[in-house]
Amino acid sequence: MPHILILGGTTESRRLAEKLAERGDCDITLSLAGRTETPMAQPVPVRSGGFGGVEGLAAYLREHRIDLMIDATHPFAARISANAAEASHLAGTPLIALRRPAWERLKGDRWTSVATMPEAVTALGDIPRRVFLAIGRQEAFYFEAAPQHSYLVRSVDPVTRALDLPDVSYILSAGPFAEADEHRLLVENRIDVVVTKNSGGDATYGKIAAARRLGLPVIMVERKATPDVQTVGTVSEALLAIDHALSLVMKRGV
């Protein structure tokens, strides 16, 4: 049977692995970066940890005779996606990227779009505000540069070290987050502004919809450019693309 490597860590990667496992017509390995302390149970064999850069990933593809690689990592995992594209070329392994579409600005949204997290810090301004920081834990330290604000930080795992800020609170929680719950959170915590990444998808969109209803500004960190590879936006599209890619592999006799 063909062997598929899924670079995962997203809801879509888990759903894709489930669908492929149900079919039973291929061997699947799901690779996770290992950054989440308590990862969810997965429906297929899991490999945890990095590969050692481009060369390490290319060597893994060759050694394990991977017929197809799926990049279903987080839309902001730019380095992993770049490594996957280059390793695919080096090893001659076909690559499909499964990337959920970015959120689009709707009527009533008050977004300030920025390219980097330091730009998001600057966009908060000098006047003290109550900030809902929904960017994960790894980049929260940037906001130590703006201690005049009060912060409510939400992440799946604890922030690597407590932030050196005079007024900061933490919420440990994993999505999905319903709009009604996000609305309540913003109101009860008297939030003035939301800072988030344009991750796309439904699971964390609730805060965007709630901010729109409340007329709150959102500082939106936009995605970086991604490698020019075959890309699909949904699990259903990925399954069709996988069938097509594997049919080409089998015709080549790989």
PDB file of C-alpha atoms in Angstrom:
ATOM      1  CA  MET A   1       0.000   0.000   0.000  1.00  0.00           C
ATOM      2  CA  PRO A   2       1.177   3.581  -0.596  1.00  0.00           C
ATOM      3  CA  HIS A   3       2.696   5.345   2.398  1.00  0.00           C
ATOM      4  CA  ILE A   4       1.485   8.865   3.200  1.00  0.00           C
ATOM      5  CA  LEU A   5       3.197  11.250   5.601  1.00  0.00           C
ATOM      6  CA  ILE A   6       0.939  13.956   7.062  1.00  0.00           C
ATOM      7  CA  LEU A   7       2.650  16.925   8.668  1.00  0.00           C
ATOM      8  CA  GLY A   8      -0.013  17.773  11.202  1.00  0.00           C
ATOM      9  CA  GLY A   9      -0.990  19.629  14.327  1.00  0.00           C
ATOM     10  CA  THR A  10      -4.291  21.049  13.081  1.00  0.00           C
ATOM     11  CA  THR A  11      -7.913  19.946  13.242  1.00  0.00           C
ATOM     12  CA  GLU A  12      -7.779  19.362   9.496  1.00  0.00           C
ATOM     13  CA  SER A  13      -4.787  17.028   9.775  1.00  0.00           C
ATOM     14  CA  ARG A  14      -6.608  14.894  12.316  1.00  0.00           C
ATOM     15  CA  ARG A  15      -9.785  14.766  10.215  1.00  0.00           C
ATOM     16  CA  LEU A  16      -7.797  13.856   7.127  1.00  0.00           C
ATOM     17  CA  ALA A  17      -5.984  11.075   8.993  1.00  0.00           C
ATOM     18  CA  GLU A  18      -9.339   9.736  10.212  1.00  0.00           C
ATOM     19  CA  LYS A  19     -10.803   9.668   6.705  1.00  0.00           C
ATOM     20  CA  LEU A  20      -7.746   7.936   5.257  1.00  0.00           C
ATOM     21  CA  ALA A  21      -7.648   5.421   8.104  1.00  0.00           C
ATOM     22  CA  GLU A  22     -11.302   4.534   7.489  1.00  0.00           C
ATOM     23  CA  ARG A  23     -10.511   3.721   3.870  1.00  0.00           C
ATOM     24  CA  GLY A  24      -7.745   1.300   4.797  1.00  0.00           C
ATOM     25  CA  ASP A  25      -6.049   1.547   1.410  1.00  0.00           C
ATOM     26  CA  CYS A  26      -2.832   3.265   2.499  1.00  0.00           C
ATOM     27  CA  ASP A  27      -0.316   3.397   5.334  1.00  0.00           C
ATOM     28  CA  ILE A  28      -0.372   6.713   7.169  1.00  0.00           C
ATOM     29  CA  THR A  29       2.081   8.392   9.511  1.00  0.00           C
ATOM     30  CA  LEU A  30       1.053  11.614  11.225  1.00  0.00           C
ATOM     31  CA  SER A  31       3.961  13.841  12.243  1.00  0.00           C
ATOM     32  CA  LEU A  32       3.487  16.283  15.137  1.00  0.00           C
ATOM     33  CA  ALA A  33       5.977  18.930  16.207  1.00  0.00           C
ATOM     34  CA  GLY A  34       5.626  17.871  19.848  1.00  0.00           C
ATOM     35  CA  ARG A  35       5.022  21.395  21.161  1.00  0.00           C
ATOM     36  CA  THR A  36       1.652  20.651  22.768  1.00  0.00           C
ATOM     37  CA  GLU A  37       1.985  19.197  26.255  1.00  0.00           C
ATOM     38  CA  THR A  38      -1.152  17.046  26.057  1.00  0.00           C
ATOM     39  CA  PRO A  39      -1.880  16.313  22.383  1.00  0.00           C
ATOM     40  CA  MET A  40      -5.181  14.732  21.415  1.00  0.00           C
ATOM     41  CA  ALA A  41      -5.331  11.048  20.631  1.00  0.00           C
ATOM     42  CA  GLN A  42      -4.836  10.441  16.921  1.00  0.00           C
ATOM     43  CA  PRO A  43      -6.412   7.785  14.670  1.00  0.00           C
ATOM     44  CA  VAL A  44      -3.113   6.731  13.025  1.00  0.00           C
ATOM     45  CA  PRO A  45       0.517   6.099  14.067  1.00  0.00           C
ATOM     46  CA  VAL A  46       2.191   9.301  15.240  1.00  0.00           C
ATOM     47  CA  ARG A  47       5.751  10.532  14.919  1.00  0.00           C
ATOM     48  CA  SER A  48       6.632  13.347  17.333  1.00  0.00           C
ATOM     49  CA  GLY A  49       9.430  15.914  17.014  1.00  0.00           C
ATOM     50  CA  GLY A  50      11.380  17.632  14.256  1.00  0.00           C
ATOM     51  CA  PHE A  51      13.216  16.084  11.324  1.00  0.00           C
ATOM     52  CA  GLY A  52      16.402  18.116  11.460  1.00  0.00           C
ATOM     53  CA  GLY A  53      15.628  20.655   8.764  1.00  0.00           C
ATOM     54  CA  VAL A  54      15.247  20.177   5.049  1.00  0.00           C
ATOM     55  CA  GLU A  55      17.942  17.520   4.670  1.00  0.00           C
ATOM     56  CA  GLY A  56      16.588  15.522   7.593  1.00  0.00           C
ATOM     57  CA  LEU A  57      13.060  15.560   6.203  1.00  0.00           C
ATOM     58  CA  ALA A  58      14.271  14.599   2.733  1.00  0.00           C
ATOM     59  CA  ALA A  59      16.235  11.702   4.239  1.00  0.00           C
ATOM     60  CA  TYR A  60      13.131  10.559   6.144  1.00  0.00           C
ATOM     61  CA  LEU A  61      11.055  10.626   2.949  1.00  0.00           C
ATOM     62  CA  ARG A  62      13.607   8.441   1.178  1.00  0.00           C
ATOM     63  CA  GLU A  63      14.300   6.059   4.068  1.00  0.00           C
ATOM     64  CA  HIS A  64      10.637   5.389   4.783  1.00  0.00           C
ATOM     65  CA  ARG A  65       9.679   5.305   1.114  1.00  0.00           C
ATOM     66  CA  ILE A  66       7.012   7.975   1.475  1.00  0.00           C
ATOM     67  CA  ASP A  67       4.853   8.076  -1.659  1.00  0.00           C
ATOM     68  CA  LEU A  68       3.042  11.323  -0.824  1.00  0.00           C
ATOM     69  CA  MET A  69       3.493  14.082   1.750  1.00  0.00           C
ATOM     70  CA  ILE A  70       0.644  16.262   3.009  1.00  0.00           C
ATOM     71  CA  ASP A  71       1.488  19.591   4.642  1.00  0.00           C
ATOM     72  CA  ALA A  72      -1.467  20.110   6.986  1.00  0.00           C
ATOM     73  CA  THR A  73       0.414  22.236   9.503  1.00  0.00           C
ATOM     74  CA  HIS A  74      -0.856  25.485  11.017  1.00  0.00           C
ATOM     75  CA  PRO A  75      -1.138  28.366   8.532  1.00  0.00           C
ATOM     76  CA  PHE A  76       1.528  30.208  10.555  1.00  0.00           C
ATOM     77  CA  ALA A  77       4.017  27.325  10.541  1.00  0.00           C
ATOM     78  CA  ALA A  78       5.888  29.034   7.716  1.00  0.00           C
ATOM     79  CA  ARG A  79       9.258  27.408   8.337  1.00  0.00           C
ATOM     80  CA  ILE A  80       7.846  23.888   8.347  1.00  0.00           C
ATOM     81  CA  SER A  81       5.948  24.540   5.123  1.00  0.00           C
ATOM     82  CA  ALA A  82       9.069  25.935   3.443  1.00  0.00           C
ATOM     83  CA  ASN A  83      11.098  22.919   4.583  1.00  0.00           C
ATOM     84  CA  ALA A  84       8.416  20.562   3.293  1.00  0.00           C
ATOM     85  CA  ALA A  85       8.432  22.166  -0.148  1.00  0.00           C
ATOM     86  CA  GLU A  86      12.211  21.974  -0.446  1.00  0.00           C
ATOM     87  CA  ALA A  87      12.431  18.426   0.952  1.00  0.00           C
ATOM     88  CA  SER A  88       9.720  17.323  -1.480  1.00  0.00           C
ATOM     89  CA  HIS A  89      11.872  18.590  -4.341  1.00  0.00           C
ATOM     90  CA  LEU A  90      15.058  16.966  -3.020  1.00  0.00           C
ATOM     91  CA  ALA A  91      13.467  13.572  -2.396  1.00  0.00           C
ATOM     92  CA  GLY A  92      11.200  13.583  -5.429  1.00  0.00           C
ATOM     93  CA  THR A  93       8.160  13.049  -3.199  1.00  0.00           C
ATOM     94  CA  PRO A  94       4.880  14.651  -4.306  1.00  0.00           C
ATOM     95  CA  LEU A  95       3.516  17.286  -1.895  1.00  0.00           C
ATOM     96  CA  ILE A  96       0.008  18.605  -1.305  1.00  0.00           C
ATOM     97  CA  ALA A  97      -0.656  21.482   1.089  1.00  0.00           C
ATOM     98  CA  LEU A  98      -3.923  21.489   3.033  1.00  0.00           C
ATOM     99  CA  ARG A  99      -4.401  25.072   4.190  1.00  0.00           C
ATOM    100  CA  ARG A 100      -7.679  26.408   5.488  1.00  0.00           C
ATOM    101  CA  PRO A 101      -8.658  29.702   3.818  1.00  0.00           C
ATOM    102  CA  ALA A 102      -7.875  32.890   5.704  1.00  0.00           C
ATOM    103  CA  TRP A 103     -10.672  34.896   7.280  1.00  0.00           C
ATOM    104  CA  GLU A 104     -11.972  37.775   5.199  1.00  0.00           C
ATOM    105  CA  ARG A 105     -13.029  41.165   6.484  1.00  0.00           C
ATOM    106  CA  LEU A 106     -16.817  41.581   6.639  1.00  0.00           C
ATOM    107  CA  LYS A 107     -19.009  44.648   7.025  1.00  0.00           C
ATOM    108  CA  GLY A 108     -18.679  45.889  10.601  1.00  0.00           C
ATOM    109  CA  ASP A 109     -15.206  44.454  11.174  1.00  0.00           C
ATOM    110  CA  ARG A 110     -12.696  46.953  12.549  1.00  0.00           C
ATOM    111  CA  TRP A 111      -9.444  45.247  11.626  1.00  0.00           C
ATOM    112  CA  THR A 112      -5.961  46.663  11.648  1.00  0.00           C
ATOM    113  CA  SER A 113      -3.903  44.264   9.550  1.00  0.00           C
ATOM    114  CA  VAL A 114      -0.213  43.865  10.421  1.00  0.00           C
ATOM    115  CA  ALA A 115       2.543  41.602   9.113  1.00  0.00           C
ATOM    116  CA  THR A 116       4.394  40.716  12.318  1.00  0.00           C
ATOM    117  CA  MET A 117       3.854  40.408  16.042  1.00  0.00           C
ATOM    118  CA  PRO A 118       6.084  43.429  16.849  1.00  0.00           C
ATOM    119  CA  GLU A 119       3.852  45.456  14.502  1.00  0.00           C
ATOM    120  CA  ALA A 120       0.831  44.224  16.487  1.00  0.00           C
ATOM    121  CA  VAL A 121       2.456  45.516  19.687  1.00  0.00           C
ATOM    122  CA  THR A 122       2.993  48.925  18.099  1.00  0.00           C
ATOM    123  CA  ALA A 123      -0.585  48.989  16.776  1.00  0.00           C
ATOM    124  CA  LEU A 124      -1.918  48.847  20.342  1.00  0.00           C
ATOM    125  CA  GLY A 125      -0.724  52.412  20.822  1.00  0.00           C
ATOM    126  CA  ASP A 126       0.422  54.258  23.937  1.00  0.00           C
ATOM    127  CA  ILE A 127      -2.913  54.750  25.708  1.00  0.00           C
ATOM    128  CA  PRO A 128      -3.571  51.864  28.165  1.00  0.00           C
ATOM    129  CA  ARG A 129      -6.116  49.337  26.916  1.00  0.00           C
ATOM    130  CA  ARG A 130      -7.544  46.018  28.005  1.00  0.00           C
ATOM    131  CA  VAL A 131      -6.214  43.500  25.491  1.00  0.00           C
ATOM    132  CA  PHE A 132      -7.439  39.996  24.697  1.00  0.00           C
ATOM    133  CA  LEU A 133      -4.334  38.232  23.404  1.00  0.00           C
ATOM    134  CA  ALA A 134      -5.392  35.171  21.394  1.00  0.00           C
ATOM    135  CA  ILE A 135      -2.169  34.340  19.559  1.00  0.00           C
ATOM    136  CA  GLY A 136      -0.998  31.181  21.343  1.00  0.00           C
ATOM    137  CA  ARG A 137       1.842  31.081  23.836  1.00  0.00           C
ATOM    138  CA  GLN A 138       5.062  31.223  21.842  1.00  0.00           C
ATOM    139  CA  GLU A 139       4.966  34.861  20.772  1.00  0.00           C
ATOM    140  CA  ALA A 140       3.265  36.410  23.789  1.00  0.00           C
ATOM    141  CA  PHE A 141       6.615  37.677  25.080  1.00  0.00           C
ATOM    142  CA  TYR A 142       6.618  40.410  22.411  1.00  0.00           C
ATOM    143  CA  PHE A 143       3.965  42.261  24.383  1.00  0.00           C
ATOM    144  CA  GLU A 144       6.323  42.811  27.303  1.00  0.00           C
ATOM    145  CA  ALA A 145       7.401  45.809  25.218  1.00  0.00           C
ATOM    146  CA  ALA A 146       4.018  47.441  25.945  1.00  0.00           C
ATOM    147  CA  PRO A 147       3.519  47.110  29.737  1.00  0.00           C
ATOM    148  CA  GLN A 148       1.019  49.981  29.882  1.00  0.00           C
ATOM    149  CA  HIS A 149      -1.773  47.649  28.752  1.00  0.00           C
ATOM    150  CA  SER A 150      -3.716  45.019  30.700  1.00  0.00           C
ATOM    151  CA  TYR A 151      -3.640  41.583  29.086  1.00  0.00           C
ATOM    152  CA  LEU A 152      -5.865  38.512  29.073  1.00  0.00           C
ATOM    153  CA  VAL A 153      -3.828  35.746  27.417  1.00  0.00           C
ATOM    154  CA  ARG A 154      -5.462  32.556  26.150  1.00  0.00           C
ATOM    155  CA  SER A 155      -3.480  29.509  25.049  1.00  0.00           C
ATOM    156  CA  VAL A 156      -3.777  25.731  24.976  1.00  0.00           C
ATOM    157  CA  ASP A 157      -0.650  25.249  27.118  1.00  0.00           C
ATOM    158  CA  PRO A 158       0.863  27.644  29.668  1.00  0.00           C
ATOM    159  CA  VAL A 159       2.989  30.487  28.353  1.00  0.00           C
ATOM    160  CA  THR A 160       6.579  29.208  28.423  1.00  0.00           C
ATOM    161  CA  ARG A 161       7.459  31.652  31.208  1.00  0.00           C
ATOM    162  CA  ALA A 162       5.238  34.079  33.057  1.00  0.00           C
ATOM    163  CA  LEU A 163       5.203  37.383  31.197  1.00  0.00           C
ATOM    164  CA  ASP A 164       7.026  40.292  32.788  1.00  0.00           C
ATOM    165  CA  LEU A 165       3.947  42.511  32.817  1.00  0.00           C
ATOM    166  CA  PRO A 166       2.255  44.358  35.693  1.00  0.00           C
ATOM    167  CA  ASP A 167      -1.290  43.316  34.727  1.00  0.00           C
ATOM    168  CA  VAL A 168      -1.723  39.980  32.989  1.00  0.00           C
ATOM    169  CA  SER A 169      -4.144  37.070  33.408  1.00  0.00           C
ATOM    170  CA  TYR A 170      -4.117  33.677  31.717  1.00  0.00           C
ATOM    171  CA  ILE A 171      -6.754  31.304  30.369  1.00  0.00           C
ATOM    172  CA  LEU A 172      -5.845  27.744  29.421  1.00  0.00           C
ATOM    173  CA  SER A 173      -8.365  26.461  26.915  1.00  0.00           C
ATOM    174  CA  ALA A 174      -8.608  24.720  23.550  1.00  0.00           C
ATOM    175  CA  GLY A 175     -11.222  25.413  20.895  1.00  0.00           C
ATOM    176  CA  PRO A 176     -13.656  25.297  19.364  1.00  0.00           C
ATOM    177  CA  PHE A 177     -15.010  28.520  20.884  1.00  0.00           C
ATOM    178  CA  ALA A 178     -18.647  29.453  20.297  1.00  0.00           C
ATOM    179  CA  GLU A 179     -19.489  33.055  19.449  1.00  0.00           C
ATOM    180  CA  ALA A 180     -21.830  33.387  22.443  1.00  0.00           C
ATOM    181  CA  ASP A 181     -19.084  32.270  24.825  1.00  0.00           C
ATOM    182  CA  GLU A 182     -16.564  34.615  23.216  1.00  0.00           C
ATOM    183  CA  HIS A 183     -19.036  37.499  23.462  1.00  0.00           C
ATOM    184  CA  ARG A 184     -19.470  36.806  27.172  1.00  0.00           C
ATOM    185  CA  LEU A 185     -15.700  36.615  27.714  1.00  0.00           C
ATOM    186  CA  LEU A 186     -15.094  39.948  25.989  1.00  0.00           C
ATOM    187  CA  VAL A 187     -17.865  41.685  27.908  1.00  0.00           C
ATOM    188  CA  GLU A 188     -17.070  40.254  31.332  1.00  0.00           C
ATOM    189  CA  ASN A 189     -13.399  41.146  30.999  1.00  0.00           C
ATOM    190  CA  ARG A 190     -14.161  44.612  29.601  1.00  0.00           C
ATOM    191  CA  ILE A 191     -11.891  43.992  26.625  1.00  0.00           C
ATOM    192  CA  ASP A 192     -11.033  47.026  24.472  1.00  0.00           C
ATOM    193  CA  VAL A 193      -9.154  45.304  21.664  1.00  0.00           C
ATOM    194  CA  VAL A 194      -8.490  41.767  20.378  1.00  0.00           C
ATOM    195  CA  VAL A 195      -5.108  40.664  19.020  1.00  0.00           C
ATOM    196  CA  THR A 196      -5.117  37.488  16.941  1.00  0.00           C
ATOM    197  CA  LYS A 197      -3.612  35.722  13.935  1.00  0.00           C
ATOM    198  CA  ASN A 198      -5.530  35.153  10.733  1.00  0.00           C
ATOM    199  CA  SER A 199      -5.657  31.400  11.271  1.00  0.00           C
ATOM    200  CA  GLY A 200      -8.878  30.830   9.353  1.00  0.00           C
ATOM    201  CA  GLY A 201     -11.373  28.061  10.029  1.00  0.00           C
ATOM    202  CA  ASP A 202     -14.457  27.852  12.206  1.00  0.00           C
ATOM    203  CA  ALA A 203     -12.990  26.692  15.520  1.00  0.00           C
ATOM    204  CA  THR A 204     -11.665  30.091  16.633  1.00  0.00           C
ATOM    205  CA  TYR A 205     -13.779  32.434  14.521  1.00  0.00           C
ATOM    206  CA  GLY A 206     -16.146  33.081  17.432  1.00  0.00           C
ATOM    207  CA  LYS A 207     -13.980  35.880  18.811  1.00  0.00           C
ATOM    208  CA  ILE A 208     -13.974  37.635  15.432  1.00  0.00           C
ATOM    209  CA  ALA A 209     -17.765  37.494  15.178  1.00  0.00           C
ATOM    210  CA  ALA A 210     -18.149  38.578  18.811  1.00  0.00           C
ATOM    211  CA  ALA A 211     -15.787  41.536  18.331  1.00  0.00           C
ATOM    212  CA  ARG A 212     -17.815  42.576  15.281  1.00  0.00           C
ATOM    213  CA  ARG A 213     -21.054  42.519  17.287  1.00  0.00           C
ATOM    214  CA  LEU A 214     -19.486  44.591  20.044  1.00  0.00           C
ATOM    215  CA  GLY A 215     -17.800  47.010  17.639  1.00  0.00           C
ATOM    216  CA  LEU A 216     -14.370  46.170  19.061  1.00  0.00           C
ATOM    217  CA  PRO A 217     -11.173  46.703  17.073  1.00  0.00           C
ATOM    218  CA  VAL A 218      -9.146  43.637  16.090  1.00  0.00           C
ATOM    219  CA  ILE A 219      -5.430  43.718  15.392  1.00  0.00           C
ATOM    220  CA  MET A 220      -5.020  40.961  12.824  1.00  0.00           C
ATOM    221  CA  VAL A 221      -1.605  39.436  12.144  1.00  0.00           C
ATOM    222  CA  GLU A 222      -1.791  38.287   8.544  1.00  0.00           C
ATOM    223  CA  ARG A 223      -0.177  35.201   7.054  1.00  0.00           C
ATOM    224  CA  LYS A 224       3.172  35.177   5.333  1.00  0.00           C
ATOM    225  CA  ALA A 225       3.541  34.063   1.731  1.00  0.00           C
ATOM    226  CA  THR A 226       3.556  30.278   1.344  1.00  0.00           C
ATOM    227  CA  PRO A 227       5.509  28.038  -1.045  1.00  0.00           C
ATOM    228  CA  ASP A 228       4.071  27.626  -4.533  1.00  0.00           C
ATOM    229  CA  VAL A 229       2.833  24.041  -4.226  1.00  0.00           C
ATOM    230  CA  GLN A 230      -0.438  22.285  -4.996  1.00  0.00           C
ATOM    231  CA  THR A 231      -2.845  23.593  -2.363  1.00  0.00           C
ATOM    232  CA  VAL A 232      -6.344  22.612  -1.254  1.00  0.00           C
ATOM    233  CA  GLY A 233      -8.567  24.252   1.335  1.00  0.00           C
ATOM    234  CA  THR A 234     -10.672  21.429   2.765  1.00  0.00           C
ATOM    235  CA  VAL A 235     -10.343  17.805   3.809  1.00  0.00           C
ATOM    236  CA  SER A 236     -12.732  16.767   1.030  1.00  0.00           C
ATOM    237  CA  GLU A 237     -10.572  18.517  -1.550  1.00  0.00           C
ATOM    238  CA  ALA A 238      -7.487  16.912  -0.026  1.00  0.00           C
ATOM    239  CA  LEU A 239      -8.949  13.421  -0.402  1.00  0.00           C
ATOM    240  CA  LEU A 240      -9.618  14.001  -4.099  1.00  0.00           C
ATOM    241  CA  ALA A 241      -6.133  15.424  -4.621  1.00  0.00           C
ATOM    242  CA  ILE A 242      -4.591  12.469  -2.779  1.00  0.00           C
ATOM    243  CA  ASP A 243      -6.424   9.971  -4.984  1.00  0.00           C
ATOM    244  CA  HIS A 244      -5.185  11.761  -8.087  1.00  0.00           C
ATOM    245  CA  ALA A 245      -1.604  12.020  -6.826  1.00  0.00           C
ATOM    246  CA  LEU A 246      -1.467   8.361  -5.807  1.00  0.00           C
ATOM    247  CA  SER A 247      -2.855   7.271  -9.171  1.00  0.00           C
ATOM    248  CA  LEU A 248       0.072   9.056 -10.837  1.00  0.00           C
ATOM    249  CA  VAL A 249       2.507   7.411  -8.420  1.00  0.00           C
ATOM    250  CA  MET A 250       1.131   3.974  -9.214  1.00  0.00           C
ATOM    251  CA  LYS A 251       1.318   4.625 -12.980  1.00  0.00           C
ATOM    252  CA  ARG A 252       5.005   5.414 -12.566  1.00  0.00           C
ATOM    253  CA  GLY A 253       5.417   2.120 -10.769  1.00  0.00           C
ATOM    254  CA  VAL A 254       6.731   3.722  -7.585  1.00  0.00           C
TER     255      VAL A 254
END
